[in-house]
XYZ file of C-alpha atoms in Angstrom:
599
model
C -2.905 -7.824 5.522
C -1.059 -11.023 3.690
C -1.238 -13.884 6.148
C 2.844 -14.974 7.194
C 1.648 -18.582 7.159
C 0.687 -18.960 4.130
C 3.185 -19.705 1.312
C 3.782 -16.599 -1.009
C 3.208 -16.653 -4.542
C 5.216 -15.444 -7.381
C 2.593 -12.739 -7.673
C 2.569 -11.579 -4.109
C 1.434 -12.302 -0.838
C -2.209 -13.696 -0.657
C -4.244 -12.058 2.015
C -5.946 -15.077 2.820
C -6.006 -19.077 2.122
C -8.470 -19.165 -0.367
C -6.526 -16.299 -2.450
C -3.552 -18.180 -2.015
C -5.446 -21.009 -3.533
C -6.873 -18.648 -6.465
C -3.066 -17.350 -7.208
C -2.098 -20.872 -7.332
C -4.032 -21.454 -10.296
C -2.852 -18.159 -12.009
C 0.446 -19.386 -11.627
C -0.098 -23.010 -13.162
C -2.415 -22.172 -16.365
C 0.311 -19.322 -17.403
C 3.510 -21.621 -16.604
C 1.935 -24.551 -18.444
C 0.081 -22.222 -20.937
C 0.644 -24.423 -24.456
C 0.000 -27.295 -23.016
C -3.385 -26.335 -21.198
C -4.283 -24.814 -24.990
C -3.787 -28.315 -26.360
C -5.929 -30.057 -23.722
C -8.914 -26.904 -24.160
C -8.682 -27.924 -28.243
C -9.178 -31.098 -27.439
C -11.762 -30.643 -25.566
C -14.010 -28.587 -27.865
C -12.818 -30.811 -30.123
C -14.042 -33.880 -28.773
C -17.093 -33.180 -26.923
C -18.468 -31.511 -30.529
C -17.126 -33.916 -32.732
C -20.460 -34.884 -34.142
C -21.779 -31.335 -34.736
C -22.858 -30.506 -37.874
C -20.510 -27.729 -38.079
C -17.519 -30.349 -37.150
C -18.813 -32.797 -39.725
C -19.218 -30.562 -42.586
C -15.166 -29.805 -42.508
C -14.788 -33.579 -42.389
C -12.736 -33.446 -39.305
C -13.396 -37.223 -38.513
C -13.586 -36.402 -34.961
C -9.618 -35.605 -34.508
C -8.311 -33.281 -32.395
C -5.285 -32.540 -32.785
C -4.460 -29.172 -33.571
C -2.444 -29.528 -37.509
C -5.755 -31.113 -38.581
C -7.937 -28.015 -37.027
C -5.835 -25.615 -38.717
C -5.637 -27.405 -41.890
C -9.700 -27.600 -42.392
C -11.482 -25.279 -40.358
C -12.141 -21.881 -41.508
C -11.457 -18.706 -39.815
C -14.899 -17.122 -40.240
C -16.831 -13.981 -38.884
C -20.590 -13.671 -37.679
C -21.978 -13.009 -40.937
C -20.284 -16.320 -41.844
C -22.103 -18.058 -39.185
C -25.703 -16.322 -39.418
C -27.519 -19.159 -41.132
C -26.625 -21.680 -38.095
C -27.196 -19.219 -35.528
C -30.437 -18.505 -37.233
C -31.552 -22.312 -37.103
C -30.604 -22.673 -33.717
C -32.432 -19.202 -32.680
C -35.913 -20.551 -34.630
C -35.952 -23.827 -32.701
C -33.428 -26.204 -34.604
C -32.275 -28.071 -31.490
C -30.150 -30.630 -33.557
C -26.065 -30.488 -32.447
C -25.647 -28.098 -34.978
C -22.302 -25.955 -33.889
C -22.266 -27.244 -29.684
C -23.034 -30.865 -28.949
C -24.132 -29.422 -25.430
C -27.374 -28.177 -25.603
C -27.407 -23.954 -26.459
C -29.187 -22.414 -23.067
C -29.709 -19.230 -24.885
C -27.947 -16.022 -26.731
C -26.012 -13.798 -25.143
C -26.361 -10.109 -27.544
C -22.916 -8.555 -28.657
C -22.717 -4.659 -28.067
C -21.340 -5.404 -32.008
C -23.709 -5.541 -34.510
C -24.918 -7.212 -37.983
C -27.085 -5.257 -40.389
C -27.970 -2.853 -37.489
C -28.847 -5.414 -35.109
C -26.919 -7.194 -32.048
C -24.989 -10.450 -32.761
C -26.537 -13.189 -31.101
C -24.394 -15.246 -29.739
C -24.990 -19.057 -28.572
C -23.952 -20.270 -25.238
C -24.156 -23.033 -22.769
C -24.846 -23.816 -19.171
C -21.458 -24.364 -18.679
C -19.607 -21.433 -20.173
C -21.373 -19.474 -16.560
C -18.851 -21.877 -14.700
C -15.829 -20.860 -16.522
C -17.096 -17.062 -15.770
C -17.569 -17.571 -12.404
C -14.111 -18.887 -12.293
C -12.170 -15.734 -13.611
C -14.601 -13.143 -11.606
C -13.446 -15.683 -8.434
C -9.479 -14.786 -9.586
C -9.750 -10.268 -9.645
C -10.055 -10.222 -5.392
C -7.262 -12.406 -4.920
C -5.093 -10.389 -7.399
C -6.323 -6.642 -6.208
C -5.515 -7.786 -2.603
C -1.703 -8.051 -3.541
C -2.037 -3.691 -4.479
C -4.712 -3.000 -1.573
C -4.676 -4.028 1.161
C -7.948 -4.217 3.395
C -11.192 -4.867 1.146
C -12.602 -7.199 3.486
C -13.074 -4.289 6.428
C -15.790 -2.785 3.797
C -17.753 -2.484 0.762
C -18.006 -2.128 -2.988
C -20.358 0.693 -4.395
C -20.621 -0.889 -7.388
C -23.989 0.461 -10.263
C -24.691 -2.933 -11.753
C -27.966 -3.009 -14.193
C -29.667 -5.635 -15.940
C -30.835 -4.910 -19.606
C -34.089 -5.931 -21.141
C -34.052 -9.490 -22.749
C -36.371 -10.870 -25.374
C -37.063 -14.359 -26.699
C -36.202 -15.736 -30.181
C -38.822 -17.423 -32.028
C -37.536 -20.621 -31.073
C -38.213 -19.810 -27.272
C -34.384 -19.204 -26.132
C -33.790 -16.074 -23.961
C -31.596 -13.111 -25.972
C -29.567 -10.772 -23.462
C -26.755 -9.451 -22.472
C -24.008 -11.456 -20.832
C -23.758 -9.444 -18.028
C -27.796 -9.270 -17.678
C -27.667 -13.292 -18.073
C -25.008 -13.452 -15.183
C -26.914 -11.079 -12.571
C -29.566 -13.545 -13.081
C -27.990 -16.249 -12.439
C -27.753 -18.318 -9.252
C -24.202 -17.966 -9.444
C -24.485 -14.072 -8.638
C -28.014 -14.314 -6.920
C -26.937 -17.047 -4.321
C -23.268 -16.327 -4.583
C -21.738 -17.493 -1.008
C -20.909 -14.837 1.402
C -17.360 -13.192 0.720
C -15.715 -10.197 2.863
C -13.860 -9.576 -0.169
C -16.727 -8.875 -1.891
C -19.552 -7.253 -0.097
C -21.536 -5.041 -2.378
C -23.710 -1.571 -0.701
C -26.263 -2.600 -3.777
C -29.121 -5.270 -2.680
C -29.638 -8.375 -5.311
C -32.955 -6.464 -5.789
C -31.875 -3.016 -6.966
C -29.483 -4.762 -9.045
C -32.120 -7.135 -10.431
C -34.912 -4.129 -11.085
C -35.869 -3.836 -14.613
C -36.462 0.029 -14.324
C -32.909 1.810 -14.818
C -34.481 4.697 -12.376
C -35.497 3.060 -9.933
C -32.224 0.788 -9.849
C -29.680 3.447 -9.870
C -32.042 5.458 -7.306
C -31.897 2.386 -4.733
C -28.414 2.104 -5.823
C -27.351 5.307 -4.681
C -29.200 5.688 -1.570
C -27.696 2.175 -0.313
C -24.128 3.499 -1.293
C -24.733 7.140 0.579
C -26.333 5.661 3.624
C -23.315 3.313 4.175
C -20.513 6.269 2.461
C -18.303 5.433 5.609
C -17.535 1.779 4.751
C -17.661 2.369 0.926
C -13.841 1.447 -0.281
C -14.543 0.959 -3.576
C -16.860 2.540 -6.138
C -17.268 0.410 -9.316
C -19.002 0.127 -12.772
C -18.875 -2.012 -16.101
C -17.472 1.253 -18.190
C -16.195 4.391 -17.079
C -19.363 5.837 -18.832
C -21.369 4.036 -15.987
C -19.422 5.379 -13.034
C -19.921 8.989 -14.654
C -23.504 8.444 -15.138
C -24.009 7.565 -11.797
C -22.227 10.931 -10.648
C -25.034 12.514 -13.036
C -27.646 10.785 -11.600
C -26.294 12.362 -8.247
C -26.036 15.920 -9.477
C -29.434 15.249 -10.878
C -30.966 13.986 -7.788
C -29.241 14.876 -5.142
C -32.135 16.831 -2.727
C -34.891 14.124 -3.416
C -32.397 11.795 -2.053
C -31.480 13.488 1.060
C -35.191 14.198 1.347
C -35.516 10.601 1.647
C -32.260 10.149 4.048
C -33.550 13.083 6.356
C -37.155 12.067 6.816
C -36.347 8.123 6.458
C -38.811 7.508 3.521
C -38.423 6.190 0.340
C -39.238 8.217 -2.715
C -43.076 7.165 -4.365
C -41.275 6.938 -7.980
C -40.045 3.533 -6.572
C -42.805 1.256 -7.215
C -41.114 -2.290 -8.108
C -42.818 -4.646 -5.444
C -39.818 -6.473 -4.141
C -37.237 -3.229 -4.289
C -40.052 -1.552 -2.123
C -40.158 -4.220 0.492
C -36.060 -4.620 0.461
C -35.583 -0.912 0.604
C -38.400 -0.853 3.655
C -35.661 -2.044 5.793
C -32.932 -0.441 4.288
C -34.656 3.307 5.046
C -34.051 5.361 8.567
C -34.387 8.999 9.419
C -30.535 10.260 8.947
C -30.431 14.269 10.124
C -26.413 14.117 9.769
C -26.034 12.485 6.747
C -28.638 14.323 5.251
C -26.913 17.739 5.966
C -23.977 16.374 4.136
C -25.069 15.759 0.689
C -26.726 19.094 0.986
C -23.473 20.960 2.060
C -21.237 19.254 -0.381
C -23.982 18.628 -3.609
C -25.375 22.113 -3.285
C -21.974 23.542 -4.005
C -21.296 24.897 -7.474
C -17.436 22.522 -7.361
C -18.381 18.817 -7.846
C -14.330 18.507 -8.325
C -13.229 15.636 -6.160
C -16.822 14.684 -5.300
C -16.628 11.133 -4.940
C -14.011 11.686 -1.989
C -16.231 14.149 -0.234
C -19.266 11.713 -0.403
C -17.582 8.746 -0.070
C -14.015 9.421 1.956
C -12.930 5.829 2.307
C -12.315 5.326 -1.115
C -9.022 3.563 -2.263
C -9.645 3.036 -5.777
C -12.498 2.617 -8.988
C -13.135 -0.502 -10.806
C -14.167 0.715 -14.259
C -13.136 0.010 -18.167
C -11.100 2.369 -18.919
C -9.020 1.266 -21.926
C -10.803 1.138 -25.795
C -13.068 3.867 -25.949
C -13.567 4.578 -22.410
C -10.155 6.406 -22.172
C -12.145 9.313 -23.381
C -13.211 9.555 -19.719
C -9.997 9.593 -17.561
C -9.601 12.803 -17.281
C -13.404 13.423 -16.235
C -12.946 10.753 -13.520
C -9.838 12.127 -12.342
C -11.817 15.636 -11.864
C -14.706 13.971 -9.897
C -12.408 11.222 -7.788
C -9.229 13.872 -7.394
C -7.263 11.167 -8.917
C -7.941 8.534 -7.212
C -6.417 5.479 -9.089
C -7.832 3.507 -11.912
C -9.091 -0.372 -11.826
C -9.008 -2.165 -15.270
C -9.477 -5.825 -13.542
C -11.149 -8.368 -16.919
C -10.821 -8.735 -20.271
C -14.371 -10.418 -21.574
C -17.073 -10.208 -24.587
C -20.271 -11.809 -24.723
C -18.419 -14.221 -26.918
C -16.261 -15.194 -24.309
C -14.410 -14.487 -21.209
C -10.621 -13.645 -22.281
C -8.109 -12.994 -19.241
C -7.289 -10.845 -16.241
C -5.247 -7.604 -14.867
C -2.255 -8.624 -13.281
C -1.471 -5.309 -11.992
C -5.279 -3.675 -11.735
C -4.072 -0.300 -10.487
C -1.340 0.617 -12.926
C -1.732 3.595 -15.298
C -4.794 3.199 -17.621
C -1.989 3.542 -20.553
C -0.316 0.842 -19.271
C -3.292 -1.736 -18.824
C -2.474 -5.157 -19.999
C -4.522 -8.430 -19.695
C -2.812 -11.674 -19.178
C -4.730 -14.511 -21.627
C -5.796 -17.109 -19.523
C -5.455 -20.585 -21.513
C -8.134 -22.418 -19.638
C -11.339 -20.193 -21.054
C -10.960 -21.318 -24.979
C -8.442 -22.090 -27.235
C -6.639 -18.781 -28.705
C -5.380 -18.004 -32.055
C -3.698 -14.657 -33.322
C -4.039 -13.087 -36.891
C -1.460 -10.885 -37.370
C -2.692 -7.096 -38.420
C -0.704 -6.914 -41.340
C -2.592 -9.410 -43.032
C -5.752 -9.264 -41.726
C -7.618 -6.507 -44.219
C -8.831 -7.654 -47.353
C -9.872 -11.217 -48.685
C -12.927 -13.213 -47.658
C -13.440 -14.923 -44.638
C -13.652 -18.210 -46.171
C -11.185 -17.864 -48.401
C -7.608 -18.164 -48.150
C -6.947 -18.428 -44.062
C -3.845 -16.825 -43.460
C -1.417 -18.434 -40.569
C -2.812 -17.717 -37.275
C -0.686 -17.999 -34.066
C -0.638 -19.380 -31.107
C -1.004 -17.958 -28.354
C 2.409 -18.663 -26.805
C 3.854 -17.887 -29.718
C 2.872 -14.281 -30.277
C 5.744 -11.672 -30.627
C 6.084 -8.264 -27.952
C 5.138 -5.456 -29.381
C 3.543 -6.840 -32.356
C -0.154 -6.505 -32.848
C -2.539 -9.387 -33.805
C -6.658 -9.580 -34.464
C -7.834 -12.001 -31.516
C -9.247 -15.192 -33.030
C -11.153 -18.042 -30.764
C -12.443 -21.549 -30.334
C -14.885 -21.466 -27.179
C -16.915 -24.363 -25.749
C -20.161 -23.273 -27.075
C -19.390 -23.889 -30.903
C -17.331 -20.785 -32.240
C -14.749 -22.180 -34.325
C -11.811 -20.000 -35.712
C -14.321 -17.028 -34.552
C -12.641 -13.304 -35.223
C -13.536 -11.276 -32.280
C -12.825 -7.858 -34.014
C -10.588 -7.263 -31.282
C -7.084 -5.740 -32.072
C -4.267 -5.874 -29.592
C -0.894 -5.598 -29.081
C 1.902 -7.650 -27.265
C 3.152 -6.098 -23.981
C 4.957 -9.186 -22.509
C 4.622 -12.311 -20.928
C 3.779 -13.950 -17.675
C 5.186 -16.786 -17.455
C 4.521 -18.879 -20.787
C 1.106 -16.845 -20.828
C 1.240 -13.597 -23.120
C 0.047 -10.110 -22.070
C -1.944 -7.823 -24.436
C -3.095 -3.848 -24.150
C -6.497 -3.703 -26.089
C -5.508 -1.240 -29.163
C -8.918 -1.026 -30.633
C -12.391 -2.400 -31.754
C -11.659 -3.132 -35.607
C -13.387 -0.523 -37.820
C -15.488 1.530 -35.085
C -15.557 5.026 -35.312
C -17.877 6.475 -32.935
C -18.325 4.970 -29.302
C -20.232 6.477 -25.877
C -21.198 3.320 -23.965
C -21.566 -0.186 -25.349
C -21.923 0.759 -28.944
C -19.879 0.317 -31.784
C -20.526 2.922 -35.032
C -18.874 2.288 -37.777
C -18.376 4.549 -41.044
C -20.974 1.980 -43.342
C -23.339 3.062 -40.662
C -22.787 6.888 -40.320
C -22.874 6.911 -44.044
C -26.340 5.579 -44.030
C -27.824 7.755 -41.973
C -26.395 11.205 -43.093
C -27.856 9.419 -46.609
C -31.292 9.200 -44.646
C -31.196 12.445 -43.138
C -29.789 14.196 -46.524
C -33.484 13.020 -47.627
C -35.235 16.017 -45.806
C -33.024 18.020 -47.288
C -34.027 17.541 -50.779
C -37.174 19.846 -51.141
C -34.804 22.499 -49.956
C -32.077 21.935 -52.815
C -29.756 21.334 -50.120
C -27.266 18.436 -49.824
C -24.271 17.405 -47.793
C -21.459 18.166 -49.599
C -19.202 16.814 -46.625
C -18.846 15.781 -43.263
C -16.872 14.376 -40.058
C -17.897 13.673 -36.537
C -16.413 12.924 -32.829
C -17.462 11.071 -29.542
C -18.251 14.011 -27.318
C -18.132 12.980 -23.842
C -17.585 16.417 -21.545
C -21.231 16.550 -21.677
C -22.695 13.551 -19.377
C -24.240 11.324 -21.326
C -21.549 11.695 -23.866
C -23.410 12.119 -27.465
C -22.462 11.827 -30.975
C -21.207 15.345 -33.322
C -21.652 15.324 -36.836
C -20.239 18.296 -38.525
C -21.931 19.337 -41.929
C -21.034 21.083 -44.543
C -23.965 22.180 -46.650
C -24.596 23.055 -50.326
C -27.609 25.430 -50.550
C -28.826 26.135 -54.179
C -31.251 28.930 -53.366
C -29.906 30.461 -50.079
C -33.821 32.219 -50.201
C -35.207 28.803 -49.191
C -32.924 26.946 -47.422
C -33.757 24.473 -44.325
C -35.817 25.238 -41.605
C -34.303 24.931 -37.772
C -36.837 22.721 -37.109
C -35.959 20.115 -40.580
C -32.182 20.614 -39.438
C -33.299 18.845 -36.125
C -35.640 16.164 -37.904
C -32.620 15.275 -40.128
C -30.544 14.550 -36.653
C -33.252 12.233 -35.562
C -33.472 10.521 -38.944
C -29.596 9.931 -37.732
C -30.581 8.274 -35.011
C -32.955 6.465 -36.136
C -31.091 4.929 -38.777
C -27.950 3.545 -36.228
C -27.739 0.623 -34.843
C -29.852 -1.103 -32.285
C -26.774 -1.116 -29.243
C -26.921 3.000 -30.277
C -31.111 3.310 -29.994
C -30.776 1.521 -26.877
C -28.577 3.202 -24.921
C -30.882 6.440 -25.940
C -34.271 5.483 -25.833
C -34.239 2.508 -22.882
C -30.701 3.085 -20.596
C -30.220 7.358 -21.184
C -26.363 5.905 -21.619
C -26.089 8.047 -24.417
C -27.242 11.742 -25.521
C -29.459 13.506 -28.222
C -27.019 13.495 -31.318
C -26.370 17.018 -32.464
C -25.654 18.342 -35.861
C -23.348 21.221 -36.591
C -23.500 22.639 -39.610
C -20.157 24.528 -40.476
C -19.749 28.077 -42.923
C -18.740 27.239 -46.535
C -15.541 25.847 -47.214
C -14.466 24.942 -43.853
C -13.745 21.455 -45.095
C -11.003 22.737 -47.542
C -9.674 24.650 -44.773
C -9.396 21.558 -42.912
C -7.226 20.023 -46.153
C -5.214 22.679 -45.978
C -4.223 22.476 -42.424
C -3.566 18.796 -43.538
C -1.421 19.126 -45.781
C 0.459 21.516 -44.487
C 1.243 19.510 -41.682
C 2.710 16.985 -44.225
C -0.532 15.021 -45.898
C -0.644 14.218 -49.728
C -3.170 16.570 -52.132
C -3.518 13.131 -53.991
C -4.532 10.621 -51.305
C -5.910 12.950 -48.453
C -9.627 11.990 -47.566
C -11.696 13.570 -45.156
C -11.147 11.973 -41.590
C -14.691 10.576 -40.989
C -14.033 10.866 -37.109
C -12.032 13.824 -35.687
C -10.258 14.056 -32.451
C -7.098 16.316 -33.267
C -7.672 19.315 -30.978
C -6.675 21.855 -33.708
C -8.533 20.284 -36.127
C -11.788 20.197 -33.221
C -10.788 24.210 -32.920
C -10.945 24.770 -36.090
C -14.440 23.135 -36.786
C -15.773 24.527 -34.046
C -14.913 28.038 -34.897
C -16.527 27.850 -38.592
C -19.839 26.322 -36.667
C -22.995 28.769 -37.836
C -25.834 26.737 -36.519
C -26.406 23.742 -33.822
C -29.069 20.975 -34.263
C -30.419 18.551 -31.995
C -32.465 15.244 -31.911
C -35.701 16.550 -30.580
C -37.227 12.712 -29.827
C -36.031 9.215 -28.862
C -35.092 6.870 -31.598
C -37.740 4.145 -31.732
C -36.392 1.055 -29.827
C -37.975 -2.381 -28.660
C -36.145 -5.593 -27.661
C -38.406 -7.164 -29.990
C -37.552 -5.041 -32.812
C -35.679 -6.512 -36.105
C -34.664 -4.615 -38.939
C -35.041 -6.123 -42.317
């Protein structure tokens, strides 16, 4: 309940002093919004002045922003590989931050196969605390009452490596969990998680999201909240339950903790977390042994107002899955954020997922906006077309986001496309449209068409002392089953129909697949089980023209159609899937090591 005393904001009603204080500062970064963009440039500007980067443009340590425009580059990663490099093999000369890099955090994008490293300093973890301390204040204006319970929130660390300078190499949410600023974060009725720092913290993705989930059903009544990072998290979780659900109320009933939980200092936390519970026991049996899981989360966890999960991008493909499991209960979308840096908030966090739009905040790094229409083609160095500013963007145009962050990106292109929805105050509002060029995403990875080209060329290898090739192909995201998985559909030329593949090549060849994807991809199969086996299907003869016709039919040009390299089009899915003769699956993990670099 909003406190009467307290002044109101243009936002809402704070629930409490310290939100007021929080929606206070929402209200004077987006009013003043150009001119806290000119005091961030100047900042970066300054403080980095005598980087080599900085020097090499022959900015003369000015910082105003005609001269930044006028000689610094818009450049991507590949652009900036030969400094990151240095700095990652123990160069620890001011090179693109004049404060000190702490370590990498790893992009879910990719380079050559491998995640972008991407440098950062001690205190960029300030200026995320800062915007996770703003999503409370602005969800207690929609619901009312989070401080009378608890979050169920699945939170996981990733494994982390070291570069052969000695700087740490993980991801930014990993880096975060282990920081003091989550670890010894002050006590917060607002934000009172079921999960203990050490399930959270455990290395082991079983035994995390075990402890998890027997913290969130022992204390189901004062659950009001269940989160994740993605939508493919939350749904994962539900899997895990469905998976596991009689060893855990084993455990509840008897009060013991399952012997597959070994980590030392989970064991001794969950020691006096564990207590005989007949009731609750009979519960998850009555309700998990039933054949309906629709509405699950409700039955399990009644109190439940809302979930706090991604659900724009890519993780749309899971709405209607969540809405089957919650029985609708509404959608959180609270940050915008990227290992790169930490972009804006939700003003509205339970609107429609289709109308989700983040408000920039101006304080995190300087902003810049390439409009779509001219951002294919040309190199990155070249030519820099005229980027603009953020309070100058145009509703319901769409723009390439471009940043200047603290740590030493300069002019950076995030690969991020979005489009205007509006303003708050002086402060624009963007819906994320899309990841530039992706075409397949489960979790955290990013596939583009380069890639699935390479490995269907890998794969077609097996194929050879058959006489068969690949004479075409598409694929889709599948996520109905849970981990979603990758579909490629193939079309197969057979020279001697008497010796054709062998089931068991046929799976190889979808292994080769996976083998040959990206590092985010062989991750989330061999080390997090975020994503499934990929599967082949290989389609009758002449499918693929059928497909063409349908096209043009419906309107397409003979002369310029092209095979859609990612299908989502339900009659076009129908149609594929009724021409299917065979299905193929990965029959072993992709090989994957957070050591492990690809030439």
């Amino acid at each position: 309940m909003a406190v009467d005393s307290i002044d109101s904001s243009p936002l809402g009603p704070p629930a409490c002093e310290k939100d007021a204080k929080a929606l206070r500062f929402i209200e004077e970064m987006t009013r003043n919004a150009d001119a806290v963009q000119e005091r961030v440039l100047g900042e970066i500007l300054g403080r980095n002045a005598e980087t080599e980067y900085l020097r090499r443009y022959k900015l003369n340590g000015v910082t105003d922003r005609e001269t930044f425009k006028a000689k610094i580059p818009m450049v991507m990663y590949e652009d900036l590989q030969p400094e990151i490099q240095r700095i990652a093999n123990g160069d620890r000369s001011p090179i693109l931050s004049a404060h000190p890099i702490s370590e990498f955090l790893t992009s879910s994008g990719t380079s050559a196969g491998e995640r972008k490293l991407m440098p950062t300093i001690r205190d960029e973890l300030d200026r995320r605390q800062l915007l996770y301390s703003l999503l409370m204040p602005v969800m207690n204006l929609y619901v009312p009452g989070l401080d009378k319970g608890k979050g169920l929130y699945f939170l996981f660390v990733k494994s982390e490596t070291k570069t052969p300078g000695g700087l740490l190499a993980r991801p930014v949410l990993t880096s975060y969990y282990k920081s003091e600023h989550f670890k010894t974060r002050p006590y917060d009725p607002y934000m009172v998680y079921t999960s203990p720092n050490e399930a959270i913290l455990c290395a082991d993705s079983f035994q995390s999201m075990y402890t998890q989930m027997i913290c969130g059903l022992y204390e189901r009544k004062q659950v009001l909240r269940l989160g994740a990072v993605f939508a493919s998290g939350l749904l994962r979780a539900i899997k895990f339950l469905q998976l596991n659900w009689q060893q855990l109320g084993n455990d509840i009933r008897t009060g013991t903790l399952n012997s597959k939980i070994t980590d030392p200092a989970l064991k001794s936390c969950m020691a006096n977390a564990m207590r005989p519970d007949q009731e609750l026991a009979d519960l998850i049996e009555a309700e998990c042994s039933k054949e309906n899981w629709e509405g699950i989360i409700t039955r399990i966890w009644p109190n439940t107002k809302y979930l706090d999960v991604i659900v724009t991008g890519a993780m749309a493909q899971y709405i209607s899955t969540l809405d089957y499991y919650s029985g609708g209960l509404p959608l959180a979308c609270t940050m915008y954020a990227s290992s790169e840096c930490y972009f804006g908030l939700n003003l509205n966090p339970v609107c429609k997922p289709s109308e989700v739009s983040y408000t920039i905040m101006p304080n995190m790094a300087y902003f810049e906006f390439l409009p779509v229409e001219h951002s294919s083609g040309g190199s990155a160095r070249g030519s820099t077309p005229r980027l603009v500013d953020l309070v100058d963007v145009e509703v319901g145009k769409e723009y390439e986001l471009v940043i200047t962050t603290y740590a030493g990106l300069y002019r950076y292109r995030v690969g991020d496309i979005l489009r205007v929805t509006g303003f708050h105050n002086s402060a624009p509002q963007f819906h994320f449209v899309r990841r530039k060029n992706v075409l397949l995403s489960i979790d955290s990875d990013k596939t583009d068409e380069a890639e699935l080209q390479r490995g269907i060329e890998n794969a077609s290898e097996l194929l050879r002392k058959y006489k068969t090739r690949v004479v075409e192909y598409t694929s889709y995201a599948d996520t109905k089953t849970i981990p979603g998985h990758y579909v490629i559909y193939w079309e197969l030329m057979v020279e001697d129909p008497t010796n054709g593949p062998p089931r068991h090549v046929l799976d190889k060849c979808c292994h080769v697949m996976e083998e040959s994807l990206n590092a985010v991809y062989r991750q989330g199969r061999a080390e997090c089980g975020s994503i499934g086996p990929l599967e082949i299907r290989v389609v009758r003869n002449g499918t693929f023209e059928e497909l063409m016709d349908y096209a043009i039919s419906r309107g397409a040009s003979i002369n310029q159609y092209k095979v859609p390299r990612c299908v989502n089009f339900m009659p076009i899915m129908e149609l594929l899937g009724s021409r299917v003769v065979s299905t193929h699956f990965s029959p072993e993990l992709p090989r994957y090591t957070p050591e492990s670099r690809r030439s």
